[in-house]
Amino acid sequence: MSRDNVSSSATMEFLLLGFSELLHLRVLLFLTFLIVHLVTLAGNAVIFVAVLMEPSRPPMLFFLGQLSAVELCYTLVIVPKALLVLAAGGSPISVPGCAAQMHLFVALGGAECFLLAAMAYDRYVAVCQPLRYAALMEGLGPRLALASFAVALGLTVAVFRLPFCQPRRIDHFFCDVPAVLRRACAGGDAAQLALMAACLLLLLLPFLLILASYLCIAVALSGAASPVGRGKAFSTCLSHLAITLLHYGCATFVYIRPKSSYSPARDKVVSLVYTNVTPLMYPLIYSLRNKEIRGILRKMLRRKKIGKCFSEL
């Protein structure tokens, strides 16, 4: 292989192309992404602050606060750079910057998957084993988050040990793993194996845990005496399951498939769903349907009204 076609990954930069094929829609896309990003930040920030203000937090409330914190970090890792790429029609990123973005994206995405699994397990324990609820759920979230960061570090190291070829253009709006692997000149099989291992640990395993938890809940609720309570519980579980299937479906489509089926344009569209749409929907589906969160938000509004009345005196 010619030395001119290979650049040392320690000295080169990548060029993120973003949606360069849609330059005529650049302004519309930029404004849409910006509005969605700001609404996502506001919604998750409100939920996070609300959970922090509650002195006694049951595990589900604690998980909702963690999920909001993860979503805040997750969107801040991806969207600001994506907006810059979109506004400029492409933007350079250093190799260390690309590696850091990939590591944080995978780690936070894995933490999100584990949290969704933990929240499904939380619902299973609350419905099926309420007497052991506190003992089973204690300390679960932090351990799962640490596991996702360890898996993400291993994957990032495997990818950035590879030699990268010219031209140094990544046809994506962030340093996603399949898009960066397309620029590798050799040794991609080992990184593909690392990617598959990460997908098994961060995607398939939590997804199976979620399905198993909701299946056990459905079996337990099918024998419940109250049709009203059964319907309400099924409604909550179905809404959680719907957003979970959307997230895992998009992620599985991008990461668990044959390398030959890679399509940059299609992948960018699907990536928009799990980097922009699902973070926007989590506060609505998970948090605002939670009675504890709604109660805390009402207390916050009452305090704000009382404070305003006192300031006007």
Short mmCIF file of N, CA and C in Angstrom, two decimals, residues 137-271:
data_model
loop_
_atom_site.label_atom_id
_atom_site.label_comp_id
_atom_site.label_asym_id
_atom_site.label_seq_id
_atom_site.Cartn_x
_atom_site.Cartn_y
_atom_site.Cartn_z
N MET A 137 -32.75 -3.07 43.85
CA MET A 137 -32.46 -1.93 42.99
C MET A 137 -31.30 -1.07 43.49
N GLU A 138 -30.85 -1.26 44.71
CA GLU A 138 -29.82 -0.39 45.29
C GLU A 138 -28.50 -0.50 44.53
N GLY A 139 -27.96 0.62 44.08
CA GLY A 139 -26.64 0.68 43.46
C GLY A 139 -26.56 0.11 42.06
N LEU A 140 -27.71 -0.21 41.42
CA LEU A 140 -27.68 -0.85 40.11
C LEU A 140 -27.22 0.10 39.01
N GLY A 141 -27.74 1.35 39.01
CA GLY A 141 -27.44 2.30 37.95
C GLY A 141 -25.97 2.60 37.76
N PRO A 142 -25.23 3.02 38.82
CA PRO A 142 -23.81 3.34 38.66
C PRO A 142 -22.98 2.17 38.15
N ARG A 143 -23.27 0.95 38.57
CA ARG A 143 -22.50 -0.20 38.10
C ARG A 143 -22.70 -0.43 36.60
N LEU A 144 -23.93 -0.26 36.14
CA LEU A 144 -24.19 -0.42 34.72
C LEU A 144 -23.51 0.67 33.90
N ALA A 145 -23.51 1.90 34.39
CA ALA A 145 -22.86 3.01 33.68
C ALA A 145 -21.36 2.77 33.56
N LEU A 146 -20.72 2.30 34.63
CA LEU A 146 -19.28 2.01 34.59
C LEU A 146 -18.98 0.91 33.58
N ALA A 147 -19.83 -0.09 33.50
CA ALA A 147 -19.64 -1.17 32.54
C ALA A 147 -19.68 -0.64 31.11
N SER A 148 -20.61 0.28 30.82
CA SER A 148 -20.72 0.82 29.46
C SER A 148 -19.50 1.66 29.09
N PHE A 149 -18.95 2.42 30.04
CA PHE A 149 -17.76 3.21 29.75
C PHE A 149 -16.56 2.31 29.49
N ALA A 150 -16.45 1.18 30.19
CA ALA A 150 -15.34 0.25 29.95
C ALA A 150 -15.44 -0.38 28.57
N VAL A 151 -16.65 -0.79 28.17
CA VAL A 151 -16.85 -1.37 26.84
C VAL A 151 -16.56 -0.33 25.75
N ALA A 152 -17.01 0.91 25.95
CA ALA A 152 -16.77 1.97 24.97
C ALA A 152 -15.29 2.27 24.80
N LEU A 153 -14.54 2.25 25.89
CA LEU A 153 -13.10 2.49 25.81
C LEU A 153 -12.41 1.42 24.98
N GLY A 154 -12.77 0.16 25.21
CA GLY A 154 -12.18 -0.93 24.43
C GLY A 154 -12.48 -0.80 22.95
N LEU A 155 -13.71 -0.44 22.61
CA LEU A 155 -14.09 -0.29 21.20
C LEU A 155 -13.34 0.87 20.56
N THR A 156 -13.26 2.01 21.25
CA THR A 156 -12.58 3.18 20.70
C THR A 156 -11.10 2.91 20.45
N VAL A 157 -10.45 2.23 21.39
CA VAL A 157 -9.03 1.87 21.21
C VAL A 157 -8.86 0.95 20.01
N ALA A 158 -9.76 -0.02 19.85
CA ALA A 158 -9.67 -0.94 18.71
C ALA A 158 -9.81 -0.20 17.38
N VAL A 159 -10.70 0.79 17.31
CA VAL A 159 -10.92 1.52 16.07
C VAL A 159 -9.74 2.43 15.74
N PHE A 160 -9.24 3.17 16.74
CA PHE A 160 -8.22 4.18 16.45
C PHE A 160 -6.79 3.63 16.48
N ARG A 161 -6.63 2.32 16.62
CA ARG A 161 -5.34 1.69 16.39
C ARG A 161 -5.13 1.42 14.90
N LEU A 162 -6.17 1.58 14.09
CA LEU A 162 -6.10 1.27 12.67
C LEU A 162 -5.43 2.40 11.89
N PRO A 163 -4.78 2.08 10.76
CA PRO A 163 -4.30 3.13 9.86
C PRO A 163 -5.46 3.66 9.02
N PHE A 164 -5.49 4.97 8.79
CA PHE A 164 -6.57 5.59 8.03
C PHE A 164 -6.06 6.11 6.70
N CYS A 165 -6.89 5.97 5.68
CA CYS A 165 -6.52 6.32 4.31
C CYS A 165 -6.99 7.72 3.94
N GLN A 166 -6.34 8.26 2.89
CA GLN A 166 -6.82 9.45 2.23
C GLN A 166 -7.89 9.03 1.22
N PRO A 167 -8.88 9.87 0.89
CA PRO A 167 -9.16 11.16 1.51
C PRO A 167 -9.75 10.99 2.91
N ARG A 168 -9.56 11.99 3.74
CA ARG A 168 -9.92 11.88 5.15
C ARG A 168 -11.33 12.43 5.40
N ARG A 169 -12.26 12.05 4.56
CA ARG A 169 -13.63 12.54 4.67
C ARG A 169 -14.53 11.48 5.29
N ILE A 170 -15.28 11.87 6.32
CA ILE A 170 -16.25 11.00 6.95
C ILE A 170 -17.64 11.48 6.54
N ASP A 171 -18.36 10.62 5.84
CA ASP A 171 -19.68 11.00 5.32
C ASP A 171 -20.73 10.80 6.42
N HIS A 172 -20.64 11.68 7.43
CA HIS A 172 -21.56 11.62 8.56
C HIS A 172 -21.50 12.97 9.26
N PHE A 173 -22.42 13.18 10.24
CA PHE A 173 -22.40 14.44 10.97
C PHE A 173 -21.72 14.31 12.33
N PHE A 174 -21.24 13.10 12.67
CA PHE A 174 -20.41 12.91 13.86
C PHE A 174 -19.56 11.66 13.66
N CYS A 175 -18.65 11.39 14.58
CA CYS A 175 -17.71 10.27 14.44
C CYS A 175 -18.38 8.97 14.89
N ASP A 176 -19.28 8.48 14.07
CA ASP A 176 -19.94 7.22 14.36
C ASP A 176 -19.00 6.07 13.96
N VAL A 177 -19.13 4.96 14.65
CA VAL A 177 -18.17 3.86 14.47
C VAL A 177 -18.15 3.33 13.03
N PRO A 178 -19.30 2.96 12.42
CA PRO A 178 -19.23 2.44 11.05
C PRO A 178 -18.65 3.44 10.05
N ALA A 179 -18.98 4.72 10.22
CA ALA A 179 -18.48 5.74 9.29
C ALA A 179 -16.96 5.89 9.39
N VAL A 180 -16.41 5.86 10.60
CA VAL A 180 -14.96 5.96 10.78
C VAL A 180 -14.27 4.71 10.28
N LEU A 181 -14.85 3.54 10.51
CA LEU A 181 -14.25 2.29 10.03
C LEU A 181 -14.15 2.26 8.52
N ARG A 182 -15.02 2.97 7.83
CA ARG A 182 -14.95 3.03 6.36
C ARG A 182 -13.67 3.70 5.88
N ARG A 183 -13.03 4.50 6.74
CA ARG A 183 -11.80 5.18 6.35
C ARG A 183 -10.54 4.38 6.71
N ALA A 184 -10.71 3.19 7.30
CA ALA A 184 -9.55 2.37 7.67
C ALA A 184 -9.00 1.66 6.44
N CYS A 185 -7.65 1.65 6.34
CA CYS A 185 -7.00 1.00 5.19
C CYS A 185 -6.84 -0.50 5.39
N ALA A 186 -6.65 -0.92 6.63
CA ALA A 186 -6.39 -2.33 6.90
C ALA A 186 -6.78 -2.64 8.33
N GLY A 187 -6.91 -3.92 8.63
CA GLY A 187 -7.16 -4.34 10.01
C GLY A 187 -8.57 -4.10 10.49
N GLY A 188 -9.49 -3.85 9.56
CA GLY A 188 -10.85 -3.53 9.96
C GLY A 188 -11.61 -4.69 10.57
N ASP A 189 -11.17 -5.93 10.29
CA ASP A 189 -11.90 -7.10 10.80
C ASP A 189 -11.87 -7.15 12.32
N ALA A 190 -10.68 -6.85 12.91
CA ALA A 190 -10.58 -6.86 14.37
C ALA A 190 -11.50 -5.82 14.99
N ALA A 191 -11.54 -4.62 14.38
CA ALA A 191 -12.42 -3.56 14.90
C ALA A 191 -13.88 -3.95 14.71
N GLN A 192 -14.21 -4.64 13.61
CA GLN A 192 -15.58 -5.10 13.41
C GLN A 192 -15.99 -6.10 14.48
N LEU A 193 -15.05 -6.97 14.87
CA LEU A 193 -15.33 -7.92 15.95
C LEU A 193 -15.56 -7.18 17.26
N ALA A 194 -14.74 -6.14 17.52
CA ALA A 194 -14.93 -5.35 18.73
C ALA A 194 -16.29 -4.64 18.71
N LEU A 195 -16.69 -4.16 17.52
CA LEU A 195 -17.99 -3.51 17.39
C LEU A 195 -19.12 -4.50 17.65
N MET A 196 -19.01 -5.71 17.13
CA MET A 196 -20.04 -6.71 17.36
C MET A 196 -20.12 -7.09 18.84
N ALA A 197 -18.94 -7.21 19.49
CA ALA A 197 -18.94 -7.53 20.92
C ALA A 197 -19.60 -6.42 21.73
N ALA A 198 -19.30 -5.16 21.37
CA ALA A 198 -19.92 -4.02 22.06
C ALA A 198 -21.43 -4.01 21.84
N CYS A 199 -21.86 -4.34 20.62
CA CYS A 199 -23.30 -4.37 20.33
C CYS A 199 -24.00 -5.45 21.14
N LEU A 200 -23.34 -6.61 21.28
CA LEU A 200 -23.94 -7.68 22.08
C LEU A 200 -24.11 -7.25 23.53
N LEU A 201 -23.09 -6.55 24.07
CA LEU A 201 -23.12 -6.16 25.48
C LEU A 201 -24.02 -4.95 25.72
N LEU A 202 -23.97 -3.97 24.80
CA LEU A 202 -24.66 -2.70 25.04
C LEU A 202 -26.04 -2.63 24.40
N LEU A 203 -26.31 -3.46 23.42
CA LEU A 203 -27.61 -3.40 22.73
C LEU A 203 -28.45 -4.65 22.98
N LEU A 204 -27.94 -5.81 22.55
CA LEU A 204 -28.76 -7.02 22.60
C LEU A 204 -29.04 -7.48 24.02
N LEU A 205 -28.03 -7.48 24.88
CA LEU A 205 -28.24 -7.94 26.26
C LEU A 205 -29.26 -7.07 27.00
N PRO A 206 -29.12 -5.71 27.00
CA PRO A 206 -30.16 -4.90 27.66
C PRO A 206 -31.53 -5.07 27.02
N PHE A 207 -31.56 -5.20 25.69
CA PHE A 207 -32.85 -5.35 25.01
C PHE A 207 -33.55 -6.63 25.43
N LEU A 208 -32.81 -7.72 25.54
CA LEU A 208 -33.40 -8.98 25.99
C LEU A 208 -33.89 -8.88 27.43
N LEU A 209 -33.13 -8.16 28.27
CA LEU A 209 -33.56 -7.95 29.66
C LEU A 209 -34.86 -7.14 29.72
N ILE A 210 -34.97 -6.15 28.85
CA ILE A 210 -36.19 -5.33 28.80
C ILE A 210 -37.39 -6.18 28.38
N LEU A 211 -37.21 -6.96 27.31
CA LEU A 211 -38.32 -7.80 26.85
C LEU A 211 -38.73 -8.81 27.91
N ALA A 212 -37.72 -9.41 28.58
CA ALA A 212 -38.04 -10.39 29.63
C ALA A 212 -38.78 -9.73 30.78
N SER A 213 -38.36 -8.52 31.18
CA SER A 213 -39.01 -7.82 32.28
C SER A 213 -40.47 -7.51 31.97
N TYR A 214 -40.71 -6.98 30.76
CA TYR A 214 -42.08 -6.62 30.39
C TYR A 214 -42.94 -7.85 30.17
N LEU A 215 -42.35 -8.95 29.72
CA LEU A 215 -43.11 -10.19 29.57
C LEU A 215 -43.56 -10.70 30.94
N CYS A 216 -42.65 -10.65 31.93
CA CYS A 216 -43.02 -11.06 33.29
C CYS A 216 -44.09 -10.14 33.87
N ILE A 217 -43.98 -8.82 33.58
CA ILE A 217 -44.99 -7.88 34.05
C ILE A 217 -46.36 -8.20 33.43
N ALA A 218 -46.36 -8.49 32.12
CA ALA A 218 -47.62 -8.80 31.43
C ALA A 218 -48.27 -10.05 32.01
N VAL A 219 -47.45 -11.06 32.31
CA VAL A 219 -47.98 -12.29 32.90
C VAL A 219 -48.57 -12.01 34.28
N ALA A 220 -47.83 -11.19 35.08
CA ALA A 220 -48.30 -10.86 36.43
C ALA A 220 -49.58 -10.04 36.39
N LEU A 221 -49.67 -9.09 35.44
CA LEU A 221 -50.84 -8.22 35.37
C LEU A 221 -52.06 -8.93 34.81
N SER A 222 -51.83 -9.96 34.02
CA SER A 222 -52.97 -10.66 33.42
C SER A 222 -53.87 -11.30 34.47
N GLY A 223 -53.30 -11.55 35.66
CA GLY A 223 -54.11 -12.12 36.74
C GLY A 223 -54.56 -11.09 37.75
N ALA A 224 -54.32 -9.80 37.47
CA ALA A 224 -54.72 -8.74 38.40
C ALA A 224 -56.24 -8.65 38.47
N ALA A 225 -56.72 -8.31 39.66
CA ALA A 225 -58.18 -8.27 39.87
C ALA A 225 -58.82 -7.03 39.27
N SER A 226 -58.15 -5.87 39.34
CA SER A 226 -58.75 -4.62 38.92
C SER A 226 -58.49 -4.34 37.44
N PRO A 227 -59.53 -4.30 36.61
CA PRO A 227 -59.33 -3.98 35.18
C PRO A 227 -58.76 -2.57 34.99
N VAL A 228 -59.16 -1.62 35.85
CA VAL A 228 -58.67 -0.24 35.72
C VAL A 228 -57.17 -0.18 35.98
N GLY A 229 -56.75 -0.80 37.09
CA GLY A 229 -55.32 -0.81 37.41
C GLY A 229 -54.52 -1.56 36.37
N ARG A 230 -55.08 -2.66 35.85
CA ARG A 230 -54.39 -3.44 34.82
C ARG A 230 -54.24 -2.61 33.55
N GLY A 231 -55.29 -1.89 33.17
CA GLY A 231 -55.22 -1.07 31.96
C GLY A 231 -54.22 0.06 32.09
N LYS A 232 -54.18 0.70 33.27
CA LYS A 232 -53.24 1.79 33.48
C LYS A 232 -51.79 1.29 33.44
N ALA A 233 -51.55 0.14 34.07
CA ALA A 233 -50.20 -0.42 34.07
C ALA A 233 -49.78 -0.83 32.66
N PHE A 234 -50.70 -1.44 31.91
CA PHE A 234 -50.39 -1.83 30.54
C PHE A 234 -50.10 -0.61 29.68
N SER A 235 -50.84 0.48 29.87
CA SER A 235 -50.63 1.71 29.11
C SER A 235 -49.24 2.28 29.35
N THR A 236 -48.83 2.32 30.63
CA THR A 236 -47.49 2.82 30.96
C THR A 236 -46.41 1.94 30.36
N CYS A 237 -46.56 0.62 30.50
CA CYS A 237 -45.56 -0.30 29.98
C CYS A 237 -45.47 -0.23 28.45
N LEU A 238 -46.61 -0.09 27.78
CA LEU A 238 -46.59 -0.02 26.32
C LEU A 238 -45.91 1.25 25.83
N SER A 239 -46.11 2.38 26.52
CA SER A 239 -45.44 3.61 26.11
C SER A 239 -43.93 3.50 26.29
N HIS A 240 -43.51 2.89 27.41
CA HIS A 240 -42.08 2.67 27.63
C HIS A 240 -41.52 1.73 26.56
N LEU A 241 -42.25 0.68 26.27
CA LEU A 241 -41.77 -0.31 25.30
C LEU A 241 -41.70 0.28 23.90
N ALA A 242 -42.63 1.19 23.56
CA ALA A 242 -42.64 1.78 22.22
C ALA A 242 -41.38 2.62 21.98
N ILE A 243 -41.01 3.48 22.94
CA ILE A 243 -39.82 4.31 22.76
C ILE A 243 -38.55 3.47 22.82
N THR A 244 -38.59 2.40 23.62
CA THR A 244 -37.45 1.49 23.68
C THR A 244 -37.24 0.78 22.34
N LEU A 245 -38.33 0.31 21.74
CA LEU A 245 -38.23 -0.36 20.44
C LEU A 245 -37.74 0.60 19.36
N LEU A 246 -38.15 1.87 19.42
CA LEU A 246 -37.68 2.86 18.46
C LEU A 246 -36.17 3.05 18.59
N HIS A 247 -35.71 3.22 19.82
CA HIS A 247 -34.28 3.42 20.05
C HIS A 247 -33.46 2.21 19.63
N TYR A 248 -33.85 1.04 20.12
CA TYR A 248 -33.08 -0.17 19.83
C TYR A 248 -33.21 -0.58 18.37
N GLY A 249 -34.37 -0.33 17.78
CA GLY A 249 -34.54 -0.66 16.37
C GLY A 249 -33.60 0.12 15.48
N CYS A 250 -33.50 1.43 15.72
CA CYS A 250 -32.59 2.26 14.92
C CYS A 250 -31.13 1.89 15.16
N ALA A 251 -30.77 1.70 16.42
CA ALA A 251 -29.38 1.35 16.74
C ALA A 251 -29.01 -0.01 16.16
N THR A 252 -29.91 -0.97 16.23
CA THR A 252 -29.64 -2.30 15.67
C THR A 252 -29.47 -2.22 14.16
N PHE A 253 -30.30 -1.41 13.50
CA PHE A 253 -30.20 -1.24 12.06
C PHE A 253 -28.83 -0.72 11.65
N VAL A 254 -28.27 0.22 12.43
CA VAL A 254 -27.00 0.84 12.07
C VAL A 254 -25.82 -0.06 12.39
N TYR A 255 -25.86 -0.75 13.54
CA TYR A 255 -24.65 -1.42 14.03
C TYR A 255 -24.64 -2.93 13.85
N ILE A 256 -25.80 -3.57 13.78
CA ILE A 256 -25.82 -5.02 13.68
C ILE A 256 -26.37 -5.40 12.31
N ARG A 257 -25.48 -5.46 11.34
CA ARG A 257 -25.85 -5.80 9.97
C ARG A 257 -24.58 -6.08 9.18
N PRO A 258 -24.69 -6.68 8.00
CA PRO A 258 -23.50 -6.94 7.18
C PRO A 258 -22.82 -5.64 6.74
N LYS A 259 -21.49 -5.69 6.70
CA LYS A 259 -20.72 -4.51 6.30
C LYS A 259 -21.07 -4.08 4.88
N SER A 260 -21.44 -5.04 4.02
CA SER A 260 -21.73 -4.73 2.62
C SER A 260 -22.99 -3.89 2.45
N SER A 261 -23.85 -3.85 3.44
CA SER A 261 -25.11 -3.10 3.33
C SER A 261 -24.98 -1.66 3.83
N TYR A 262 -23.76 -1.21 4.09
CA TYR A 262 -23.55 0.15 4.60
C TYR A 262 -24.00 1.18 3.57
N SER A 263 -24.80 2.15 4.01
CA SER A 263 -25.29 3.23 3.15
C SER A 263 -25.20 4.54 3.93
N PRO A 264 -24.25 5.43 3.59
CA PRO A 264 -24.08 6.67 4.36
C PRO A 264 -25.34 7.50 4.47
N ALA A 265 -26.05 7.70 3.35
CA ALA A 265 -27.24 8.55 3.38
C ALA A 265 -28.32 7.96 4.29
N ARG A 266 -28.54 6.66 4.19
CA ARG A 266 -29.56 6.01 5.00
C ARG A 266 -29.16 6.01 6.48
N ASP A 267 -27.87 5.76 6.74
CA ASP A 267 -27.40 5.73 8.13
C ASP A 267 -27.54 7.09 8.80
N LYS A 268 -27.29 8.16 8.07
CA LYS A 268 -27.41 9.51 8.66
C LYS A 268 -28.85 9.80 9.05
N VAL A 269 -29.78 9.38 8.23
CA VAL A 269 -31.20 9.61 8.55
C VAL A 269 -31.60 8.81 9.79
N VAL A 270 -31.19 7.54 9.84
CA VAL A 270 -31.53 6.71 10.99
C VAL A 270 -30.84 7.23 12.25
N SER A 271 -29.59 7.70 12.11
CA SER A 271 -28.87 8.24 13.26
C SER A 271 -29.55 9.46 13.84
#
